[in-house]
Tab-separated table of C-alpha atoms and ligand atoms in Angstrom:
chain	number	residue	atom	x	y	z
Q	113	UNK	CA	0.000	0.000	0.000
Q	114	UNK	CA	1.136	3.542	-0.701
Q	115	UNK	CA	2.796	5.858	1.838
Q	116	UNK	CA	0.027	7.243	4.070
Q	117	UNK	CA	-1.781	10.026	2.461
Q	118	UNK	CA	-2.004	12.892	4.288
Q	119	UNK	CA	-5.358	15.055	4.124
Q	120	UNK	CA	-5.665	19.062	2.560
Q	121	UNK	CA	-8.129	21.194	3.298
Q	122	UNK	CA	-8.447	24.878	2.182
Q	123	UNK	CA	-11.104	26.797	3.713
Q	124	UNK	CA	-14.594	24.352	4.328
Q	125	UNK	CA	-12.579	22.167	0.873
Q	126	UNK	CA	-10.798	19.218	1.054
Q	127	UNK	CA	-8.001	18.856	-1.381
Q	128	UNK	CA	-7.716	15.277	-2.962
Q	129	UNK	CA	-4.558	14.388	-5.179
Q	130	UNK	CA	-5.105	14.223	-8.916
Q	131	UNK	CA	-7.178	11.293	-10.595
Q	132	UNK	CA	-8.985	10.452	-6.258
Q	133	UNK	CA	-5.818	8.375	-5.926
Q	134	UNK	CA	-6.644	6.728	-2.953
Q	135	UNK	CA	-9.646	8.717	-2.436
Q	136	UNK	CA	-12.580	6.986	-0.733
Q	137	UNK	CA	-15.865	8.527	-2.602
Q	138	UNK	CA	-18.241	5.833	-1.268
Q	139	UNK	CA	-19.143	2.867	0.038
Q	140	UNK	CA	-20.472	-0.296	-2.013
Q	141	UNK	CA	-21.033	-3.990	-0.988
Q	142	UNK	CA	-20.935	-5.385	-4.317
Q	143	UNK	CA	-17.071	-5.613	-5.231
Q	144	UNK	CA	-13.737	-3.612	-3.849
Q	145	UNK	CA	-9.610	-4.343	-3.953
Q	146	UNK	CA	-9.003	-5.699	-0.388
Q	147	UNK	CA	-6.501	-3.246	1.773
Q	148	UNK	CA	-3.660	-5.590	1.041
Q	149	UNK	CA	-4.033	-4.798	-2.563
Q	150	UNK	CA	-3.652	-8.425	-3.144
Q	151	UNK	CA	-7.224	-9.377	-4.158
Q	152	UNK	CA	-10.598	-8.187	-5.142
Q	153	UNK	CA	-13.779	-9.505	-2.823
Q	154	UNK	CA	-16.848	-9.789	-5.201
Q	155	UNK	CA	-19.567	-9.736	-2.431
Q	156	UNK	CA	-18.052	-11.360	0.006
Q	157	UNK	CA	-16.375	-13.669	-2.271
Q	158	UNK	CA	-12.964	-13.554	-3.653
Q	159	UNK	CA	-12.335	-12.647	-7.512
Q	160	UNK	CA	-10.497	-15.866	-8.640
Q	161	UNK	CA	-12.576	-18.048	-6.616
Q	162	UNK	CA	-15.968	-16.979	-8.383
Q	163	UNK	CA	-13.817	-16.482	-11.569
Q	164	UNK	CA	-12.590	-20.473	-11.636
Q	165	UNK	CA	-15.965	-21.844	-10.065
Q	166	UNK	CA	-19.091	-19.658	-11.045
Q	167	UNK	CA	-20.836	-19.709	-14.619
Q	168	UNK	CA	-21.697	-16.395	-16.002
Q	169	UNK	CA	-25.669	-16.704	-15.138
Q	170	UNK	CA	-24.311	-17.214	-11.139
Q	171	UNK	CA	-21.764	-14.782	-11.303
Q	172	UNK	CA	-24.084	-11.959	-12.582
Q	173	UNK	CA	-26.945	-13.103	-10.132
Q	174	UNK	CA	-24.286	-12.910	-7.380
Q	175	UNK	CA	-22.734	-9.288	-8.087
Q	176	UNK	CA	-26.461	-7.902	-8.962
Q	177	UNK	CA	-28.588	-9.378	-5.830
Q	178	UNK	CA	-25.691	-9.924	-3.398
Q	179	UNK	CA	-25.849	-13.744	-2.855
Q	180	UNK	CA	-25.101	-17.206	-4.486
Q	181	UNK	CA	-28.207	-18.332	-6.165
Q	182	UNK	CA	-30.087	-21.419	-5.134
Q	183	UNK	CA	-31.435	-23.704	-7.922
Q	184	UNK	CA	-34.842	-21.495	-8.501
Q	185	UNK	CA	-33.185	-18.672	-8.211
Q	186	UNK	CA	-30.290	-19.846	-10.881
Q	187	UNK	CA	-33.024	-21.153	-13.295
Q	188	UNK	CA	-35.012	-17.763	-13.381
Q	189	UNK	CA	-31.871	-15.688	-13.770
Q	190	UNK	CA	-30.668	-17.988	-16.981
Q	191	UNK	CA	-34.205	-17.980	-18.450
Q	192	UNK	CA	-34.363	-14.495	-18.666
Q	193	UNK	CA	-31.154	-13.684	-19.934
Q	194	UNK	CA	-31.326	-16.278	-22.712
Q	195	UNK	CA	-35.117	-15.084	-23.611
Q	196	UNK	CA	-33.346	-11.197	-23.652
Q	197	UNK	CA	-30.848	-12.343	-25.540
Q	198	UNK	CA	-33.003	-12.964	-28.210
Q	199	UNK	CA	-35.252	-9.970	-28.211
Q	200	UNK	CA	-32.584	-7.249	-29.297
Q	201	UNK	CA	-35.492	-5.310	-31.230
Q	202	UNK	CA	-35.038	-5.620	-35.187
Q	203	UNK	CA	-34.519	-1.685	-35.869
Q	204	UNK	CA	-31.211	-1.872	-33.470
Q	205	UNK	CA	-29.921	-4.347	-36.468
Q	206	UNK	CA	-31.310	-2.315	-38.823
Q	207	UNK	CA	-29.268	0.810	-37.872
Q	208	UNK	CA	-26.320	-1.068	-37.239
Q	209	UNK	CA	-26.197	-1.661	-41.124
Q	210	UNK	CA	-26.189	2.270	-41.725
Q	211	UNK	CA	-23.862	2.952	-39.481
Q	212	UNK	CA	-19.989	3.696	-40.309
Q	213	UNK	CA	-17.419	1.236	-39.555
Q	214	UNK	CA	-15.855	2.624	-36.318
Q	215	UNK	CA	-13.953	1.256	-33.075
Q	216	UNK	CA	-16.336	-1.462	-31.898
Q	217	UNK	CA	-16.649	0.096	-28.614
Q	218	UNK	CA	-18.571	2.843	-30.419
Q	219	UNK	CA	-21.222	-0.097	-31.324
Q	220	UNK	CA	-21.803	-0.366	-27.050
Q	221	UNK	CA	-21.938	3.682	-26.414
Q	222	UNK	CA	-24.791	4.159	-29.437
Q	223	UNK	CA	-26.139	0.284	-29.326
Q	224	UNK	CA	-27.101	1.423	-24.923
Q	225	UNK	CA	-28.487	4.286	-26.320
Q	226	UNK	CA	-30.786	3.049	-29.261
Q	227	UNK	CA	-32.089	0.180	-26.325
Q	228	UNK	CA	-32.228	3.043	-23.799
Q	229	UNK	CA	-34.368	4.545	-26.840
Q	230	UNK	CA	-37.133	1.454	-26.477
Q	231	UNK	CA	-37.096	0.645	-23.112
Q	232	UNK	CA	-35.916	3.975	-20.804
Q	233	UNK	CA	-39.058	5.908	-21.611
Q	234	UNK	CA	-41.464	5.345	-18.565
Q	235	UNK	CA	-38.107	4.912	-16.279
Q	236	UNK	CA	-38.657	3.832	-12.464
Q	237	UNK	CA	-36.787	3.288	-9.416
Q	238	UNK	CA	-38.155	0.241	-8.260
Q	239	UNK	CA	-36.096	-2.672	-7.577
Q	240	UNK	CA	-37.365	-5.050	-9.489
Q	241	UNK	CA	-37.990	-2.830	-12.795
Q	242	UNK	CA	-34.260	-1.947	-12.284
Q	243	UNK	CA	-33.012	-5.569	-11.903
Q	244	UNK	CA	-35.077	-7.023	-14.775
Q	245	UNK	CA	-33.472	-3.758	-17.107
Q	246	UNK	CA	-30.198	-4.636	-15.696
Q	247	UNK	CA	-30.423	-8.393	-17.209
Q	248	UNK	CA	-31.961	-7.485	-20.623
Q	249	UNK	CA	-28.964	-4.942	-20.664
Q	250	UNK	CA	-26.597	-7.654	-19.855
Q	251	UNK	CA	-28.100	-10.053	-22.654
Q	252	UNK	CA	-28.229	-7.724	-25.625
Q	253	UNK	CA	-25.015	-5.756	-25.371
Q	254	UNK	CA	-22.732	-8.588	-26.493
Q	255	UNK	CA	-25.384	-9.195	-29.274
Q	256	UNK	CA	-25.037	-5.682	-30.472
Q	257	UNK	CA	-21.453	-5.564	-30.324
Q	258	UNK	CA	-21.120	-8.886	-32.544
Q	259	UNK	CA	-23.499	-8.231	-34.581
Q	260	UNK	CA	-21.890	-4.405	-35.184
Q	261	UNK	CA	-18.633	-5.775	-35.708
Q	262	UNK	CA	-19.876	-8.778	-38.416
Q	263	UNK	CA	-22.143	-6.532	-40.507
Q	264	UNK	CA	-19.260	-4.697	-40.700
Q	265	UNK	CA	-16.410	-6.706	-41.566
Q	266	UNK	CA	-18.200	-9.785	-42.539
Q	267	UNK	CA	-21.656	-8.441	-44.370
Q	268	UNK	CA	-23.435	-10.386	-41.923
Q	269	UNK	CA	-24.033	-11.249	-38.885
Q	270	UNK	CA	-25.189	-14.420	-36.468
Q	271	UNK	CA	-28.597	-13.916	-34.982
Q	272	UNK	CA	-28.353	-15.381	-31.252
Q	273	UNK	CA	-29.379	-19.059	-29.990
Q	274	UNK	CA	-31.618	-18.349	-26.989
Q	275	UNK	CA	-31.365	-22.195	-26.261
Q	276	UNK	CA	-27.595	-22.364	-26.002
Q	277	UNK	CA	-25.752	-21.030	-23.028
Q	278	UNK	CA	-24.657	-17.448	-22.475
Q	279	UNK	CA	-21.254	-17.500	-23.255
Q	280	UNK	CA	-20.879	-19.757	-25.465
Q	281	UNK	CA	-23.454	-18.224	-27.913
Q	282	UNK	CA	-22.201	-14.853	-27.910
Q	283	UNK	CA	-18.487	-16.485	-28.495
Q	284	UNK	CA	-20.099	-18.112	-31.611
Q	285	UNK	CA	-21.840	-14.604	-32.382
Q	286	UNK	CA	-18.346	-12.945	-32.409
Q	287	UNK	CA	-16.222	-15.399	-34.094
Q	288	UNK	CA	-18.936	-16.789	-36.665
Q	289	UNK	CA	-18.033	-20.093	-35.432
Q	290	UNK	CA	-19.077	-22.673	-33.074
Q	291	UNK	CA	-16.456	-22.619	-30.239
Q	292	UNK	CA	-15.405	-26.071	-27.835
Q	293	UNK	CA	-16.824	-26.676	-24.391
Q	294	UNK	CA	-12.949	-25.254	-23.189
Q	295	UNK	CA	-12.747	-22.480	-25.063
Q	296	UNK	CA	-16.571	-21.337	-24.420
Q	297	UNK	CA	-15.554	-21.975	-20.982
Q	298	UNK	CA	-12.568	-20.034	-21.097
Q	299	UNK	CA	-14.249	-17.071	-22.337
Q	300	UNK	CA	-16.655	-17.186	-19.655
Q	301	UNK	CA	-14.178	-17.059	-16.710
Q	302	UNK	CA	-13.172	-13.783	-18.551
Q	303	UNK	CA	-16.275	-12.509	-18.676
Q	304	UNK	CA	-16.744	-13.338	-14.961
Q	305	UNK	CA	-13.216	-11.928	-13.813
Q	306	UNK	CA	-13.908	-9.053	-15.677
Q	307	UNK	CA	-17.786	-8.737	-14.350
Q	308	UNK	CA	-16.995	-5.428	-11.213
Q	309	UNK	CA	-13.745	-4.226	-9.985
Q	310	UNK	CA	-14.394	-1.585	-6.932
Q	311	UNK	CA	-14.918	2.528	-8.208
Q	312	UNK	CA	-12.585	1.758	-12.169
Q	313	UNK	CA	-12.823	4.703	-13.909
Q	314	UNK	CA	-15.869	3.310	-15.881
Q	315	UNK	CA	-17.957	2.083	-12.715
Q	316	UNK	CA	-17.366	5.700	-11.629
Q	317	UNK	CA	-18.479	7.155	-14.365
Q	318	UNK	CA	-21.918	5.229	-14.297
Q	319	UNK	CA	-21.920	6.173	-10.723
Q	320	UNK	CA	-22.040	9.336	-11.416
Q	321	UNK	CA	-24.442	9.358	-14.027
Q	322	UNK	CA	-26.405	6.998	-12.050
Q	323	UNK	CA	-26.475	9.943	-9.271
Q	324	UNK	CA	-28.277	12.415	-11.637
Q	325	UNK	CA	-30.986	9.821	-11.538
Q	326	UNK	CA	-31.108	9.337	-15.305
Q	327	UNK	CA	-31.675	5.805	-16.775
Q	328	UNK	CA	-29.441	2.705	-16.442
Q	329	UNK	CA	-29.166	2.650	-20.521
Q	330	UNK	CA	-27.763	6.562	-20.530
Q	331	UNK	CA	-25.426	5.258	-17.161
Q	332	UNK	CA	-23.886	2.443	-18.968
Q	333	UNK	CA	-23.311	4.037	-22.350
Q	334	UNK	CA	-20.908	6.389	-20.603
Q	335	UNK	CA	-19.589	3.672	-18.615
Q	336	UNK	CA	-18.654	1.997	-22.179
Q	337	UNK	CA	-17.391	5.474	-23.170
Q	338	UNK	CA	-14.895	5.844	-20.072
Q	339	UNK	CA	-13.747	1.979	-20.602
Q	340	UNK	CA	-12.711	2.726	-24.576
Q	341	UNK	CA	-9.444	4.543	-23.507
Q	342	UNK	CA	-6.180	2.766	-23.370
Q	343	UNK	CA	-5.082	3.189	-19.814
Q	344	UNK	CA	-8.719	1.597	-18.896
Q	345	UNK	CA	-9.886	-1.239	-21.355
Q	346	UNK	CA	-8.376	-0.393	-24.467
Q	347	UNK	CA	-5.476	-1.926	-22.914
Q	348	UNK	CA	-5.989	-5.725	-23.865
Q	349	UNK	CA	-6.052	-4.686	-27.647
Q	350	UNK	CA	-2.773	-2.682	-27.230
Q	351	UNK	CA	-1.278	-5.297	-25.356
Q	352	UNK	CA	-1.991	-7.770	-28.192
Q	353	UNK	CA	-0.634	-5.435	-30.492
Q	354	UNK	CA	2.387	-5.104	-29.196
Q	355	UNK	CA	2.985	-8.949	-28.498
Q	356	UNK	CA	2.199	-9.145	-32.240
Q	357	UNK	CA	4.726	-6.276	-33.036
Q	358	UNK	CA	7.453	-7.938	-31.360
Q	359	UNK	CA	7.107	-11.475	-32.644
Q	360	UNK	CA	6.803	-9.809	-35.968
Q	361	UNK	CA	10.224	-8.605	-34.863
Q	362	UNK	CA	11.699	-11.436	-33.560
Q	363	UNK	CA	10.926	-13.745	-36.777
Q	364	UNK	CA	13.389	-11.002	-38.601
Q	365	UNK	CA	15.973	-11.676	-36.206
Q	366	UNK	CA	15.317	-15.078	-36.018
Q	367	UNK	CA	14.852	-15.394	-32.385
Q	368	UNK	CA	12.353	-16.912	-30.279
Q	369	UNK	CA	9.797	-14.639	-29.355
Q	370	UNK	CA	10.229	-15.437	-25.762
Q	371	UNK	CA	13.953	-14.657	-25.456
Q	372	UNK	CA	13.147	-11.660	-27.732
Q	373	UNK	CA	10.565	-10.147	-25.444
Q	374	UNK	CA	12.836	-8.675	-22.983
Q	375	UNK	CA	14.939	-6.767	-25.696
Q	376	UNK	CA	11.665	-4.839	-26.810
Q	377	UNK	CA	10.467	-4.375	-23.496
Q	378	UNK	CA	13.481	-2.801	-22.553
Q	379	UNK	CA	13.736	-0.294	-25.503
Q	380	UNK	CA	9.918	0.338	-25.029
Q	381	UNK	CA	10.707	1.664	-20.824
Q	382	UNK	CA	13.710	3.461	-22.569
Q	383	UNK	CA	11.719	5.168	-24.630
Q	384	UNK	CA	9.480	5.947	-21.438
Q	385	UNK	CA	6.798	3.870	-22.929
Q	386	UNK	CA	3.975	2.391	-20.915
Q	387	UNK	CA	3.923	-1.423	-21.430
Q	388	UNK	CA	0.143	-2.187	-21.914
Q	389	UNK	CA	-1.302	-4.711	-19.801
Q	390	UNK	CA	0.994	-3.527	-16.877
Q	391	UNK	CA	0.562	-1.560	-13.501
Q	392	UNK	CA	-2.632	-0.645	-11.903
Q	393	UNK	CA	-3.782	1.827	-9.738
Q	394	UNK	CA	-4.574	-0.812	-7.003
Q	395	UNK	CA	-2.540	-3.714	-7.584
Q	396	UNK	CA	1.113	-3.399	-6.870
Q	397	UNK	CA	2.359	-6.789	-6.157
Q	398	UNK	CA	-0.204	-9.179	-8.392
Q	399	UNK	CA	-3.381	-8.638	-10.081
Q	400	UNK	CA	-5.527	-12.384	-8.846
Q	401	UNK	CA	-7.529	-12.149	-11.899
Q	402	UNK	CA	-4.309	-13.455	-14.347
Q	403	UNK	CA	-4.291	-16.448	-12.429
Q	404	UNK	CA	-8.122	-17.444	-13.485
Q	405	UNK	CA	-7.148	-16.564	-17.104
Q	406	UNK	CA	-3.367	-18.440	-17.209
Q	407	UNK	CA	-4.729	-21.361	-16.368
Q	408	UNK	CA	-6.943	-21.048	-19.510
Q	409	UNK	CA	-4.203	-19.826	-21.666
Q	410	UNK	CA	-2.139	-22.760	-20.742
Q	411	UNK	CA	-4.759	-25.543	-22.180
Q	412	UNK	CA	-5.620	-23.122	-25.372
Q	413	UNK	CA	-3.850	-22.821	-28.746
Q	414	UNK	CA	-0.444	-22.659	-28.554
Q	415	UNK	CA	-0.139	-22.310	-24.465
Q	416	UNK	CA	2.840	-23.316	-23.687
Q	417	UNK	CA	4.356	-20.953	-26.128
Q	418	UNK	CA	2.432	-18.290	-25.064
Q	419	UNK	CA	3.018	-18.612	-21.625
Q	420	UNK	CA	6.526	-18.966	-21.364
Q	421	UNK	CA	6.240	-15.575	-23.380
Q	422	UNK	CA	4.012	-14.173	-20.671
Q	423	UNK	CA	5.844	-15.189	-17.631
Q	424	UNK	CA	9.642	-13.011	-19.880
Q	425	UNK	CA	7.438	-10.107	-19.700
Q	426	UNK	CA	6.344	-10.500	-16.000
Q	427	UNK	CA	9.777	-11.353	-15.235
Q	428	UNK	CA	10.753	-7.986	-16.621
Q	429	UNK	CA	8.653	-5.719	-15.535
Q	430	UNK	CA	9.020	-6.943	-12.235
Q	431	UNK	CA	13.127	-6.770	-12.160
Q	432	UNK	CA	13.085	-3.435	-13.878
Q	433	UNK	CA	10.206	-1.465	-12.885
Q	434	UNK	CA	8.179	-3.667	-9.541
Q	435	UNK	CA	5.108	-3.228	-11.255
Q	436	UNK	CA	2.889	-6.042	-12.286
Q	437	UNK	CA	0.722	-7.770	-15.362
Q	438	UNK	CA	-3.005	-6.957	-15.522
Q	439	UNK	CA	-5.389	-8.926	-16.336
Q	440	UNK	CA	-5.365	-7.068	-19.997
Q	441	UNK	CA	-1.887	-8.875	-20.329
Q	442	UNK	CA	-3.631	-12.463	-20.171
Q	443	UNK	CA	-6.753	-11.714	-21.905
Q	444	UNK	CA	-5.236	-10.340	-24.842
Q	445	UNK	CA	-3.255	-13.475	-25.517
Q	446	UNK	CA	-6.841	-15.721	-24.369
Q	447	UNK	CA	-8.893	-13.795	-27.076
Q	448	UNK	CA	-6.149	-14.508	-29.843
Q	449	UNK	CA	-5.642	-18.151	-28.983
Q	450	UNK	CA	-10.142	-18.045	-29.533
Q	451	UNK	CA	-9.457	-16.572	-32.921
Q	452	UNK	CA	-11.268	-13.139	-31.753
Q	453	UNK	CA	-10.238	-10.172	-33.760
Q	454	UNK	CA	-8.472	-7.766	-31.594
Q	455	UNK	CA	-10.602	-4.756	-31.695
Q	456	UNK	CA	-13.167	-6.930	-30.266
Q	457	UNK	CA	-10.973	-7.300	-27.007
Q	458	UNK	CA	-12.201	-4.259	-25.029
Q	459	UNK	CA	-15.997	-5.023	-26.001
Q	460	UNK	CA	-15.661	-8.247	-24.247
Q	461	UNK	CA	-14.103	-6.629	-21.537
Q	462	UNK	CA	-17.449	-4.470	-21.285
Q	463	UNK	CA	-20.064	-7.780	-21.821
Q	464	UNK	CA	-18.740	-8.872	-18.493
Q	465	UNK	CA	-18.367	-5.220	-16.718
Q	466	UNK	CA	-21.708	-4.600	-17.792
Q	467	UNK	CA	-23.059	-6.742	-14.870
Q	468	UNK	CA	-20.803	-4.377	-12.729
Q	469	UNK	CA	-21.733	-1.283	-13.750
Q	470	UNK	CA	-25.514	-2.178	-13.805
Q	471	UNK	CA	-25.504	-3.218	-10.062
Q	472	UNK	CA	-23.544	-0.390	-9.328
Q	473	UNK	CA	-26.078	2.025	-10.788
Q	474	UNK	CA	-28.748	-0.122	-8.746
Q	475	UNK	CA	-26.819	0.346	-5.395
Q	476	UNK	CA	-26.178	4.241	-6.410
Q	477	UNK	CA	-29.824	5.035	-7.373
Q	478	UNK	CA	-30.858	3.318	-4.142
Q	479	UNK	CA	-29.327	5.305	-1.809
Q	480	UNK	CA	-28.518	8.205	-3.889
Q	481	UNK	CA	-26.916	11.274	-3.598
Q	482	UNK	CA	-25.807	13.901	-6.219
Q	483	UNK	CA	-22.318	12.894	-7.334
Q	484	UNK	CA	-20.587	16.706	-7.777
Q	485	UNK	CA	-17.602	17.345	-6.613
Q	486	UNK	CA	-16.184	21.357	-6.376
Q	487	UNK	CA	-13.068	22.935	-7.645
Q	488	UNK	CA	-10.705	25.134	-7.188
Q	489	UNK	CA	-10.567	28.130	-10.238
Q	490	UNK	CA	-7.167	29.024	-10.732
Q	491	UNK	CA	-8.020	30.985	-14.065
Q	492	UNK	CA	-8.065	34.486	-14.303
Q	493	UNK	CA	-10.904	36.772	-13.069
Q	494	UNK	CA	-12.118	40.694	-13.268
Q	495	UNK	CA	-11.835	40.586	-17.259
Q	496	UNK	CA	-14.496	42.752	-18.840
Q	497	UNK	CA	-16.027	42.125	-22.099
Q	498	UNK	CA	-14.305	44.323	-25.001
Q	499	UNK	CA	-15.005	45.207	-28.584
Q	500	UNK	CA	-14.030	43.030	-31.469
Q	501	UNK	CA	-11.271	45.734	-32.393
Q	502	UNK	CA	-9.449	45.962	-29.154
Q	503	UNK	CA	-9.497	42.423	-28.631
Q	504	UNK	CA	-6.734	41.284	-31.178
Q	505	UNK	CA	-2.885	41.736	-30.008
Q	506	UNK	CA	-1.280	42.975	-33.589
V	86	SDX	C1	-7.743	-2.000	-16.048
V	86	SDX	O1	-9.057	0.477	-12.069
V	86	SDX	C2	-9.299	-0.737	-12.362
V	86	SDX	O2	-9.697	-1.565	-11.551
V	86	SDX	C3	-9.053	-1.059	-13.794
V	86	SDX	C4	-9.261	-2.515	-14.165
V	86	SDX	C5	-10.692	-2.900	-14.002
V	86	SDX	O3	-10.945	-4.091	-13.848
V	86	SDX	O4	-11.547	-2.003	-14.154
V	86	SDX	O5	-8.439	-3.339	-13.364
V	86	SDX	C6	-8.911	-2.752	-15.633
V	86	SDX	O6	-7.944	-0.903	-16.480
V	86	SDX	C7	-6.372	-2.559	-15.885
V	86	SDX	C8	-5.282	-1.533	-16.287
V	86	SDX	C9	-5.156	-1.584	-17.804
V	86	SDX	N1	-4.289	-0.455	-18.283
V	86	SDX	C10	-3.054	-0.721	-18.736
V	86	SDX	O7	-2.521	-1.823	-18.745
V	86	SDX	C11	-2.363	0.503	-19.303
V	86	SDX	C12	-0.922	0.568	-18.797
V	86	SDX	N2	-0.959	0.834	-17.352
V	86	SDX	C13	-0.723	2.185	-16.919
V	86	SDX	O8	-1.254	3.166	-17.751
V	86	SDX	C14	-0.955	2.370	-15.435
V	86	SDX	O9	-0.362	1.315	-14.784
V	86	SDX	C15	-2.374	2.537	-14.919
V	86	SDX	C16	-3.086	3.651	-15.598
V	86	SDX	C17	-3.126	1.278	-15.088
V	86	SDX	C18	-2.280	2.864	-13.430
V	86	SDX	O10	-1.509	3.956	-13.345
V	86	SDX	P1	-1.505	4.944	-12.064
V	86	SDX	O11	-1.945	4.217	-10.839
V	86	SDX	O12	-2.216	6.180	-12.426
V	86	SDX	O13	0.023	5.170	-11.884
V	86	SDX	P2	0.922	6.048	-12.844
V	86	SDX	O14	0.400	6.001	-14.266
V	86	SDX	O15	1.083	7.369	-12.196
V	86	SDX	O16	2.290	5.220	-12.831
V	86	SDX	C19	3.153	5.275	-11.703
V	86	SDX	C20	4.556	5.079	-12.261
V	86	SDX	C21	4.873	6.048	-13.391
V	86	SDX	O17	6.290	6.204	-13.405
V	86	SDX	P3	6.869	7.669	-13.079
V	86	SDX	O18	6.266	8.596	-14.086
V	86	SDX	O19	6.428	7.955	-11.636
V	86	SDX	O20	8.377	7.461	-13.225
V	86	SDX	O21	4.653	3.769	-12.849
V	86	SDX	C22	4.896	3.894	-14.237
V	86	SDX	C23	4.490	5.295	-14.631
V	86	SDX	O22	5.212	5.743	-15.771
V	86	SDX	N3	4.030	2.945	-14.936
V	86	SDX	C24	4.389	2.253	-16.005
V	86	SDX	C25	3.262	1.477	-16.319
V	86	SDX	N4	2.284	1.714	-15.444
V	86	SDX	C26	2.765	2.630	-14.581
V	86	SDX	N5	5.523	2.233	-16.726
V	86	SDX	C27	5.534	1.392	-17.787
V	86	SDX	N6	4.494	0.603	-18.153
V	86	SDX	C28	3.356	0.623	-17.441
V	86	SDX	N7	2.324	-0.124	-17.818
């Protein structure tokens, strides 16, 4: 843990470092990074041990309502996100044709706002109008995203399966192809790991919209929006880019990528580079959630070569800077070994958050108050307006 922060005040202010480092804004019961930095408690439960064991229908029932579900409980939860699933209404394909091929993330931000467009009209805050919202949310996302990304790269798209499982149908959706039991279960435990992680930029963000009291559609289409950049989400497709980059590299030479690795790691930190898929704000010894997703890399395509690739990096990040991998490191090379075109990476990353970020708008709405910080104005002041010819310095 950092060196203990000490606390400004200025007047009736207090003074918080840059980007709330280490800030406590609130308090939530459905996920947060335990004081030892070491691991992340999803409701009680810890990250890698929901991430190995749950499926995806448990996982989201257990970060929305707070508990493991019993067998009833389980059953209702699955039937309504595979029914969802298959109701995405026909006009959200339709302008998904007409729209421009963009970053993939940009099919989340506008496909949450055409649903929040057929469903956010007569909004409510009751609990069970919320929850319901926050699983059809949870089902049609991914279907938007793949179906975005295949009308536009592929001409088409695959309509979704409400009889198949979750995961494994929106895996097919993405990659146009019917995946194994290991690797459908493999991206599951991402989707899972990836499912809440404390006040991230992006939770915050829907917090905060969330605390205006607008509708969980508008709340999670700017949680999408904050999870696009590269020091957020966008970091498993950078990641991949650069592991890609350097093998690229190291066929010229004719070295082994792994024994490569540390060479263009090194001239990357000389450069001052950030090496994406490293470092967190909370996590400064290990991030738990690469443990869930090595031991899926491991069994997938080409895992022994990938890991011993992995584990050169870790090894030099550690020795030259103490900071560890993310979990972006190990789902970038996951997604690749399921054939999953990279821009696709940080959209999966937000078919799992969305579960977060829809409980966490429950929990804010709930008990809400205005999210709105103050500021300090250290522009200038006293100007007076002046005419169009005085105004221009010669
Ligand atoms: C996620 O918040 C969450 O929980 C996020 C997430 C979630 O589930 O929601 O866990 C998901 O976003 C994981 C993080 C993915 N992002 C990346 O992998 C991008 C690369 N990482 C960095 O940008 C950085 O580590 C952050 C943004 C993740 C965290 O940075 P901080 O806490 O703001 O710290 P910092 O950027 O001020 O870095 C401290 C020092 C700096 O060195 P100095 O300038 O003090 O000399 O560490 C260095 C940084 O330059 N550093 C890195 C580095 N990360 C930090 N140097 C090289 N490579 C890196 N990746």
């Amino acid at each position: 843990m950092s060196q203990k922060p000490e606390c400004k005040t200025e007047g009736n202010y207090i003074v918080v470092p840059k980007g709330l480092v280490n800030v406590i804004v609130d308090e939530t019961k459905i996920s947060g990074v335990d004081p030892k930095g070491e691991s992340t408690i999803y409701r009680g439960f810890t990250i890698e041990d929901i991430g190995e064991n749950a499926s995806f229908y448990e996982a989201t029932y257990l970060i929305l309502y707070g508990e493991l579900p019993c067998e009833e409980e389980l059953k209702e939860v699955k039937n309504k996100i595979d029914k969802y699933r298959g109701q995405v209404p026909e006009k959200v394909f339709d302008a998904l044709k007409h729209v421009p091929v963009t970053h993939p993330m940009y099919y989340g931000i506008y496909g949450a706002s055409l649903l929040g467009q057929f469903y956010a009209s007569d909004w409510k805050f009751d609990p069970d109008f919320l929850y319901d919202h926050a699983l059809r949310l949870t089902a049609q996302l991914p279907v938007i995203f793949a179906a975005g990304w295949n009308l536009a790269h592929n001409g088409t798209f695959l309509r979704p399966d409400p009889t198949k499982d979750h995961a494994w149908d929106v895996l097919r959706m993405i990659t146009m192809r019917e995946p194994t039991e290991l690797e459908a279960r493999a991206f599951e435990s991402t989707l899972v790991i990836y499912m809440d992680h404390g006040f991230n930029a992006s939770t915050f963000t829907t917090r905060v919209i969330a605390s205006t009291l607008s509708d969980l559609y508008a709340a999670v289409a700017g949680g999408i929006a904050a999870l696009k950049g590269p020091l957020h989400g966008g970091a498993n497709e950078k990641a991949m880019e650069m592991f890609l980059d350097a093998k690229k590299r190291a066929e010229g030479k004719g070295v082994p990528l792994d024994e490569y690795i540390e060479e263009y790691i090194l001239e990357k930190l000389a450069k001052k580079e950030k090496i994406m898929g490293f470092g967190h704000r909370i996590y400064k010894l290990h991030d738990p959630r690469t443990d869930v997703a090595a031991k899926f890399v491991a069994q997938l395509k080409d895992g022994d070569y990938w890991m011993k690739v992995l584990k050169k990096a870790e090894e030099v990040m550690w020795r030259e800077k103490k900071i560890p991998a993310n979990i972006d490191l190990y789902t970038a090379i996951l997604y690749y070994q399921l054939g999953i075109p990279i821009p696709m990476y940080t959209p999966i990353f937000a078919m799992g958050r969305v579960v977060g970020w829809s409980a966490h708008y429950i929990e804010q709405v709930l008990n809400n108050k205005l999210i709105r910080p103050t500021e300090k104005y250290v522009g200038p002041s006293g100007l007076k307006y002046q005419p169009m010819e005085t105004r221009c310095r010669k």
